[in-house]
Short mmCIF file of C-alpha atoms in Angstrom, two decimals:
data_model
loop_
_atom_site.label_atom_id
_atom_site.label_comp_id
_atom_site.label_asym_id
_atom_site.label_seq_id
_atom_site.Cartn_x
_atom_site.Cartn_y
_atom_site.Cartn_z
CA MET S 1 21.27 -13.46 -9.35
CA PRO S 2 17.59 -14.10 -8.61
CA ARG S 3 14.89 -12.78 -10.91
CA PHE S 4 13.04 -11.12 -8.00
CA SER S 5 14.04 -9.46 -4.75
CA VAL S 6 10.99 -9.28 -2.48
CA VAL S 7 11.23 -6.48 0.10
CA ILE S 8 9.20 -6.98 3.29
CA PRO S 9 9.44 -4.35 6.07
CA CYS S 10 7.84 -5.49 9.31
CA PHE S 11 7.14 -4.13 12.77
CA ASN S 12 5.30 -6.11 15.46
CA ALA S 13 3.75 -8.33 12.79
CA GLU S 14 3.70 -11.65 14.66
CA ASP S 15 -0.01 -12.16 13.91
CA THR S 16 0.35 -11.84 10.13
CA ILE S 17 3.96 -12.36 9.00
CA GLY S 18 3.58 -16.15 8.87
CA ASP S 19 0.71 -15.92 6.36
CA THR S 20 2.62 -13.32 4.35
CA LEU S 21 5.70 -15.54 4.04
CA ASP S 22 3.57 -18.61 3.33
CA SER S 23 2.05 -16.78 0.36
CA LEU S 24 5.57 -16.20 -0.93
CA LEU S 25 6.47 -19.86 -0.51
CA ALA S 26 3.33 -20.77 -2.47
CA GLN S 27 4.44 -18.81 -5.57
CA THR S 28 4.49 -20.80 -8.79
CA GLU S 29 7.64 -18.81 -9.73
CA GLY S 30 10.42 -19.76 -7.32
CA ASP S 31 13.33 -17.62 -8.55
CA TRP S 32 13.29 -15.08 -5.72
CA GLU S 33 15.00 -13.87 -2.59
CA ALA S 34 13.15 -12.18 0.27
CA LEU S 35 14.72 -9.34 2.24
CA ILE S 36 12.74 -9.12 5.48
CA ILE S 37 13.57 -6.03 7.52
CA ASP S 38 12.62 -6.17 11.20
CA ASP S 39 12.16 -2.51 12.06
CA GLY S 40 12.52 -2.72 15.84
CA SER S 41 9.76 -5.21 16.69
CA THR S 42 9.12 -5.95 20.36
CA ASP S 43 6.99 -9.06 19.77
CA ASP S 44 7.92 -12.43 18.21
CA THR S 45 8.17 -11.15 14.63
CA ARG S 46 11.93 -11.60 14.47
CA LEU S 47 11.73 -15.11 15.97
CA ILE S 48 9.13 -16.20 13.42
CA VAL S 49 11.16 -14.84 10.50
CA ALA S 50 14.39 -16.39 11.82
CA SER S 51 12.65 -19.75 12.02
CA MET S 52 11.48 -19.44 8.41
CA ALA S 53 14.96 -18.37 7.29
CA GLY S 54 16.40 -21.49 8.90
CA ILE S 55 14.16 -23.60 6.70
CA ASP S 56 14.50 -21.72 3.40
CA LEU S 57 17.72 -19.84 2.58
CA ARG S 58 15.87 -17.55 0.18
CA PHE S 59 14.66 -15.64 3.26
CA ARG S 60 17.19 -13.03 4.47
CA LEU S 61 16.46 -11.49 7.86
CA MET S 62 17.71 -7.93 8.27
CA LYS S 63 17.46 -5.46 11.12
CA ASN S 64 16.72 -1.77 11.07
CA SER S 65 16.61 0.73 13.90
CA GLY S 66 12.87 1.37 14.01
CA VAL S 67 12.75 4.49 11.86
CA GLY S 68 9.87 3.50 9.62
CA PRO S 69 9.05 1.51 6.46
CA SER S 70 10.54 4.03 4.00
CA ALA S 71 14.02 3.82 5.52
CA ALA S 72 13.65 0.05 5.89
CA ARG S 73 12.82 -0.37 2.20
CA ASN S 74 15.69 1.89 1.13
CA MET S 75 18.12 -0.04 3.32
CA ALA S 76 17.06 -3.41 1.93
CA LEU S 77 17.34 -2.24 -1.65
CA ALA S 78 20.97 -1.32 -1.10
CA GLU S 79 21.58 -5.08 -0.71
CA ALA S 80 19.08 -6.48 -3.23
CA ASP S 81 20.47 -8.86 -5.85
CA GLY S 82 17.36 -9.33 -7.99
CA GLU S 83 16.63 -7.82 -11.37
CA ILE S 84 13.12 -6.87 -10.29
CA ILE S 85 12.01 -5.53 -6.91
CA ALA S 86 8.60 -6.61 -5.63
CA PHE S 87 7.30 -5.02 -2.45
CA LEU S 88 5.21 -6.93 0.09
CA ASP S 89 3.92 -5.63 3.42
CA ALA S 90 3.97 -7.87 6.47
CA ASP S 91 0.17 -8.06 6.78
CA ASP S 92 -0.67 -8.66 3.10
CA THR S 93 -0.57 -11.79 0.94
CA TRP S 94 -0.08 -12.58 -2.74
CA HIS S 95 -1.99 -14.88 -5.04
CA PRO S 96 0.21 -17.87 -5.98
CA GLU S 97 0.65 -16.80 -9.61
CA LYS S 98 1.72 -13.20 -8.92
CA LEU S 99 5.46 -13.56 -9.56
CA GLU S 100 4.85 -15.81 -12.57
CA ARG S 101 2.63 -13.12 -14.11
CA LEU S 102 5.19 -10.43 -13.36
CA ASP S 103 7.96 -12.52 -14.88
CA ALA S 104 6.09 -12.52 -18.19
CA VAL S 105 5.26 -8.81 -18.00
CA PHE S 106 8.88 -7.78 -17.45
CA ASP S 107 10.00 -9.67 -20.55
CA ASP S 108 8.96 -6.42 -22.24
CA GLU S 109 12.02 -4.22 -21.70
CA GLU S 110 9.94 -1.06 -22.24
CA ILE S 111 8.11 -1.62 -18.94
CA ASP S 112 9.70 -0.07 -15.85
CA ALA S 113 7.13 -1.05 -13.21
CA CYS S 114 3.87 -2.93 -12.89
CA PHE S 115 0.89 -3.32 -10.56
CA ALA S 116 -2.38 -5.28 -10.61
CA ARG S 117 -5.64 -5.14 -8.69
CA VAL S 118 -6.08 -5.55 -4.95
CA ALA S 119 -8.76 -7.33 -2.96
CA MET S 120 -9.31 -5.55 0.37
CA TYR S 121 -10.09 -7.49 3.53
CA GLN S 122 -11.00 -6.76 7.11
CA GLY S 123 -10.31 -10.01 8.89
CA LYS S 124 -11.70 -12.69 6.59
CA THR S 125 -14.34 -10.41 5.07
CA ARG S 126 -13.66 -8.91 1.66
CA PHE S 127 -15.02 -5.36 1.56
CA GLY S 128 -13.60 -3.83 -1.60
CA LEU S 129 -11.57 -4.02 -4.77
CA SER S 130 -9.07 -1.48 -6.10
CA PRO S 131 -10.14 0.47 -9.22
CA GLU S 132 -9.72 -0.98 -12.68
CA PRO S 133 -6.37 0.37 -13.92
CA GLU S 134 -5.76 2.34 -17.07
CA ALA S 135 -3.22 0.92 -19.52
CA LYS S 136 -0.50 3.31 -18.31
CA LEU S 137 -0.37 4.94 -14.89
CA THR S 138 -0.46 8.76 -14.69
CA VAL S 139 0.01 11.26 -11.87
CA ASP S 140 -3.63 12.32 -12.34
CA ALA S 141 -4.80 8.74 -11.73
CA LEU S 142 -2.65 8.48 -8.59
CA LEU S 143 -4.27 11.58 -7.14
CA SER S 144 -7.85 10.86 -8.18
CA ASN S 145 -8.33 7.16 -7.36
CA ASP S 146 -4.84 5.64 -6.78
CA PRO S 147 -5.34 2.24 -8.46
CA VAL S 148 -2.03 1.03 -6.97
CA CYS S 149 -3.53 1.14 -3.45
CA THR S 150 -0.64 -0.51 -1.53
CA MET S 151 3.10 -1.09 -1.89
CA SER S 152 2.36 -4.83 -1.84
CA ASN S 153 1.03 -4.26 -5.36
CA VAL S 154 4.20 -2.71 -6.84
CA ALA S 155 7.04 -4.35 -8.76
CA ILE S 156 9.83 -2.36 -10.41
CA ARG S 157 13.13 -2.95 -12.15
CA LEU S 158 16.03 -2.37 -9.76
CA GLU S 159 17.68 0.23 -12.00
CA SER S 160 14.37 2.12 -12.30
CA PHE S 161 13.98 2.20 -8.53
CA LEU S 162 17.52 3.48 -8.05
CA SER S 163 16.90 6.19 -10.67
CA SER S 164 13.80 7.31 -8.76
CA GLY S 165 15.87 8.35 -5.72
CA GLY S 166 14.05 5.98 -3.37
CA PHE S 167 11.51 6.76 -0.66
CA ASN S 168 11.40 10.00 1.28
CA THR S 169 12.52 8.86 4.75
CA GLU S 170 11.11 12.04 6.32
CA MET S 171 7.60 10.77 5.52
CA VAL S 172 5.67 8.13 7.43
CA HIS S 173 2.17 8.55 5.96
CA ASN S 174 1.56 8.45 2.19
CA ALA S 175 5.28 7.99 1.44
CA ASN S 176 4.35 5.37 -1.12
CA LEU S 177 2.06 7.81 -2.96
CA GLU S 178 4.72 10.54 -2.97
CA TRP S 179 7.29 8.09 -4.38
CA MET S 180 4.90 6.85 -7.08
CA ILE S 181 4.19 10.45 -8.12
CA ARG S 182 7.91 11.10 -8.58
CA LEU S 183 8.40 7.81 -10.39
CA VAL S 184 5.59 8.42 -12.89
CA GLY S 185 6.23 12.16 -13.14
CA ASP S 186 9.83 11.54 -14.18
CA GLY S 187 8.64 9.39 -17.07
CA ALA S 188 8.68 5.78 -15.86
CA ASN S 189 6.45 3.45 -17.86
CA VAL S 190 4.19 1.92 -15.19
CA ILE S 191 1.42 -0.38 -16.40
CA GLY S 192 -1.59 -1.92 -14.66
CA LEU S 193 -2.93 -5.47 -14.98
CA ASP S 194 -6.68 -5.98 -14.77
CA GLU S 195 -6.48 -9.03 -12.51
CA VAL S 196 -6.44 -9.49 -8.73
CA LEU S 197 -3.01 -10.61 -7.48
CA VAL S 198 -2.83 -9.08 -3.97
CA ASN S 199 -4.89 -9.41 -0.79
CA TYR S 200 -4.71 -6.27 1.37
CA LEU S 201 -5.53 -6.62 5.05
CA SER S 202 -6.92 -3.51 6.75
CA SER S 203 -5.50 -3.30 10.25
CA ALA S 204 -6.63 -1.28 13.25
CA ASN S 205 -2.93 -0.58 13.87
CA GLY S 206 -2.32 0.57 10.30
CA LEU S 207 -1.15 4.02 9.33
CA SER S 208 -4.45 4.91 7.62
CA THR S 209 -6.25 5.17 10.99
CA ASP S 210 -4.18 8.30 11.72
CA LEU S 211 -6.25 10.74 9.67
CA GLU S 212 -4.24 13.83 10.54
CA GLY S 213 -1.00 12.06 9.66
CA MET S 214 -2.47 10.81 6.38
CA ALA S 215 -3.70 14.31 5.54
CA ALA S 216 -0.25 15.80 6.23
CA GLY S 217 1.42 13.13 4.08
CA ARG S 218 -1.11 13.75 1.32
CA ALA S 219 -0.20 17.44 1.37
CA LEU S 220 3.47 16.59 0.77
CA ALA S 221 2.49 14.26 -2.07
CA LEU S 222 0.45 17.08 -3.63
CA THR S 223 3.50 19.33 -3.45
CA SER S 224 5.47 16.76 -5.44
CA ALA S 225 2.63 16.44 -7.98
CA ALA S 226 2.56 20.19 -8.47
CA ARG S 227 6.18 20.08 -9.64
CA TYR S 228 4.92 18.03 -12.60
CA GLY S 229 2.10 20.45 -13.33
CA VAL S 230 -0.63 18.30 -11.75
CA VAL S 231 -2.86 20.03 -9.21
CA SER S 232 -5.69 18.41 -7.29
CA ASP S 233 -8.73 20.56 -6.59
CA ALA S 234 -10.74 20.91 -3.37
CA ARG S 235 -13.48 18.62 -4.67
CA ALA S 236 -11.07 15.74 -5.27
CA GLU S 237 -9.41 16.22 -1.89
CA ALA S 238 -12.74 16.22 -0.05
CA GLY S 239 -13.64 12.97 -1.81
CA TYR S 240 -10.30 11.46 -0.81
CA MET S 241 -10.80 12.42 2.84
CA ARG S 242 -14.32 10.94 2.80
CA THR S 243 -12.95 7.61 1.58
CA LEU S 244 -10.11 7.69 4.09
CA ALA S 245 -12.40 8.66 6.96
CA GLY S 246 -14.76 5.79 6.19
CA ARG S 247 -11.91 3.28 6.20
CA ALA S 248 -10.43 4.69 9.40
CA LEU S 249 -13.76 4.68 11.23
CA ARG S 250 -14.37 1.08 10.22
CA LEU S 251 -10.99 0.19 11.75
CA GLY S 252 -11.62 2.00 15.02
CA ALA S 253 -10.14 5.47 14.51
CA PRO S 254 -11.12 8.09 17.13
CA GLY S 255 -14.57 9.42 16.32
CA LEU S 256 -13.83 13.01 17.33
CA GLN S 257 -10.77 13.17 15.06
CA THR S 258 -12.77 11.82 12.14
CA LEU S 259 -15.71 14.11 12.86
CA ARG S 260 -13.45 17.18 13.02
CA LEU S 261 -11.82 16.45 9.67
CA GLY S 262 -15.12 15.39 8.14
CA LEU S 263 -16.88 18.61 9.11
CA TYR S 264 -13.91 20.65 7.87
CA CYS S 265 -13.93 18.90 4.47
CA CYS S 266 -17.71 19.15 4.17
CA ALA S 267 -17.58 22.87 4.87
CA ALA S 268 -14.63 23.43 2.52
CA CYS S 269 -16.17 21.55 -0.41
CA PRO S 270 -19.63 20.00 0.09
CA SER S 271 -19.79 18.91 -3.57
CA GLY S 272 -16.61 16.88 -3.11
CA TRP S 273 -17.64 15.22 0.14
CA PHE S 274 -21.05 14.36 -1.32
CA SER S 275 -19.80 13.52 -4.82
CA ASN S 276 -21.01 10.07 -3.80
CA PRO S 277 -24.10 11.14 -1.82
CA PHE S 278 -24.74 7.79 -0.15
CA SER S 279 -21.12 7.44 0.95
CA GLY S 280 -20.93 11.05 2.11
CA VAL S 281 -24.00 10.72 4.34
CA ARG S 282 -22.92 7.31 5.62
CA VAL S 283 -19.41 8.39 6.64
CA LEU S 284 -20.59 11.63 8.24
CA THR S 285 -23.25 9.70 10.17
CA GLY S 286 -20.63 7.19 11.26
CA ALA S 287 -18.39 9.99 12.53
CA LEU S 288 -21.25 11.61 14.43
CA LEU S 289 -22.22 8.32 16.10
CA ALA S 290 -18.76 6.77 16.47
CA SER S 291 -18.54 7.41 20.19
CA VAL S 292 -21.81 5.57 20.91
CA LEU S 293 -21.99 2.92 18.17
CA PRO S 294 -20.62 -0.55 18.99
CA ARG S 295 -17.75 -1.59 16.69
CA SER S 296 -19.92 -4.19 14.92
CA LEU S 297 -22.61 -1.65 14.02
CA ARG S 298 -20.02 0.89 12.91
CA CYS S 299 -18.49 -1.70 10.55
CA ALA S 300 -21.94 -2.60 9.22
CA LEU S 301 -22.76 1.05 8.56
CA LEU S 302 -19.46 1.70 6.78
CA SER S 303 -19.02 -1.54 4.88
CA ARG S 304 -19.03 -1.14 1.11
#
């Protein structure tokens, strides 16, 4: 039985999956298996993974029917042999010492799950860093600034994941947030490490460029949070949409879609949208000018 089962869903990831798997091979802790779920790719993703699996038997190529990352993760976990599940997306990479650090953390049997900090990249340019985590994750923190940021940053004991009920396969956007809310709300002890262990690559094809989909997924996550007595107010939601809109615009989201949601959030709660005045003005300006600004200038305007 390996110490870690690494779960990697992928769809048309031929440009990034090689780097992702190389970062796993570079880990200083080698007691792992990798369950790589090809979710209906039409490019060379499957060929690249199969080639890697032929070299290293720790890679296990699996196939899903193209129904999304939540179902792919659930399917893989039904076959995981590791004590600890570590999630990794097909366009992200880990620092070499990540699994070694997690191995030490999970020696404490009181800890159910763990995350660290995330460096955010667009191409080779680092543009941000996830928030400094509190000692123990709460539902309030997930809704206000979500220090977890990406599933590539989450590791959890297998029995704790199974107790959580898994991911909601009806959700495509923000399914990770909704699952984390249920996990923490039901009492799991999830701790944060104040060190960068994950590189997150923002992609123009990523789910976060679909602002309406992200907003709908956020609404479902808020419904789950309300069951635990945690309610987000209009100010916090306007701030969330401002951050999301800025990221989406930088990655090439449709300007009219971003402008429509931006104006709606500004009108609904101006104090929330402009809780960071500079960011509020910058994102709204970017949305107004998105249809005429070249991509390079839009990125410059919206870079952190």
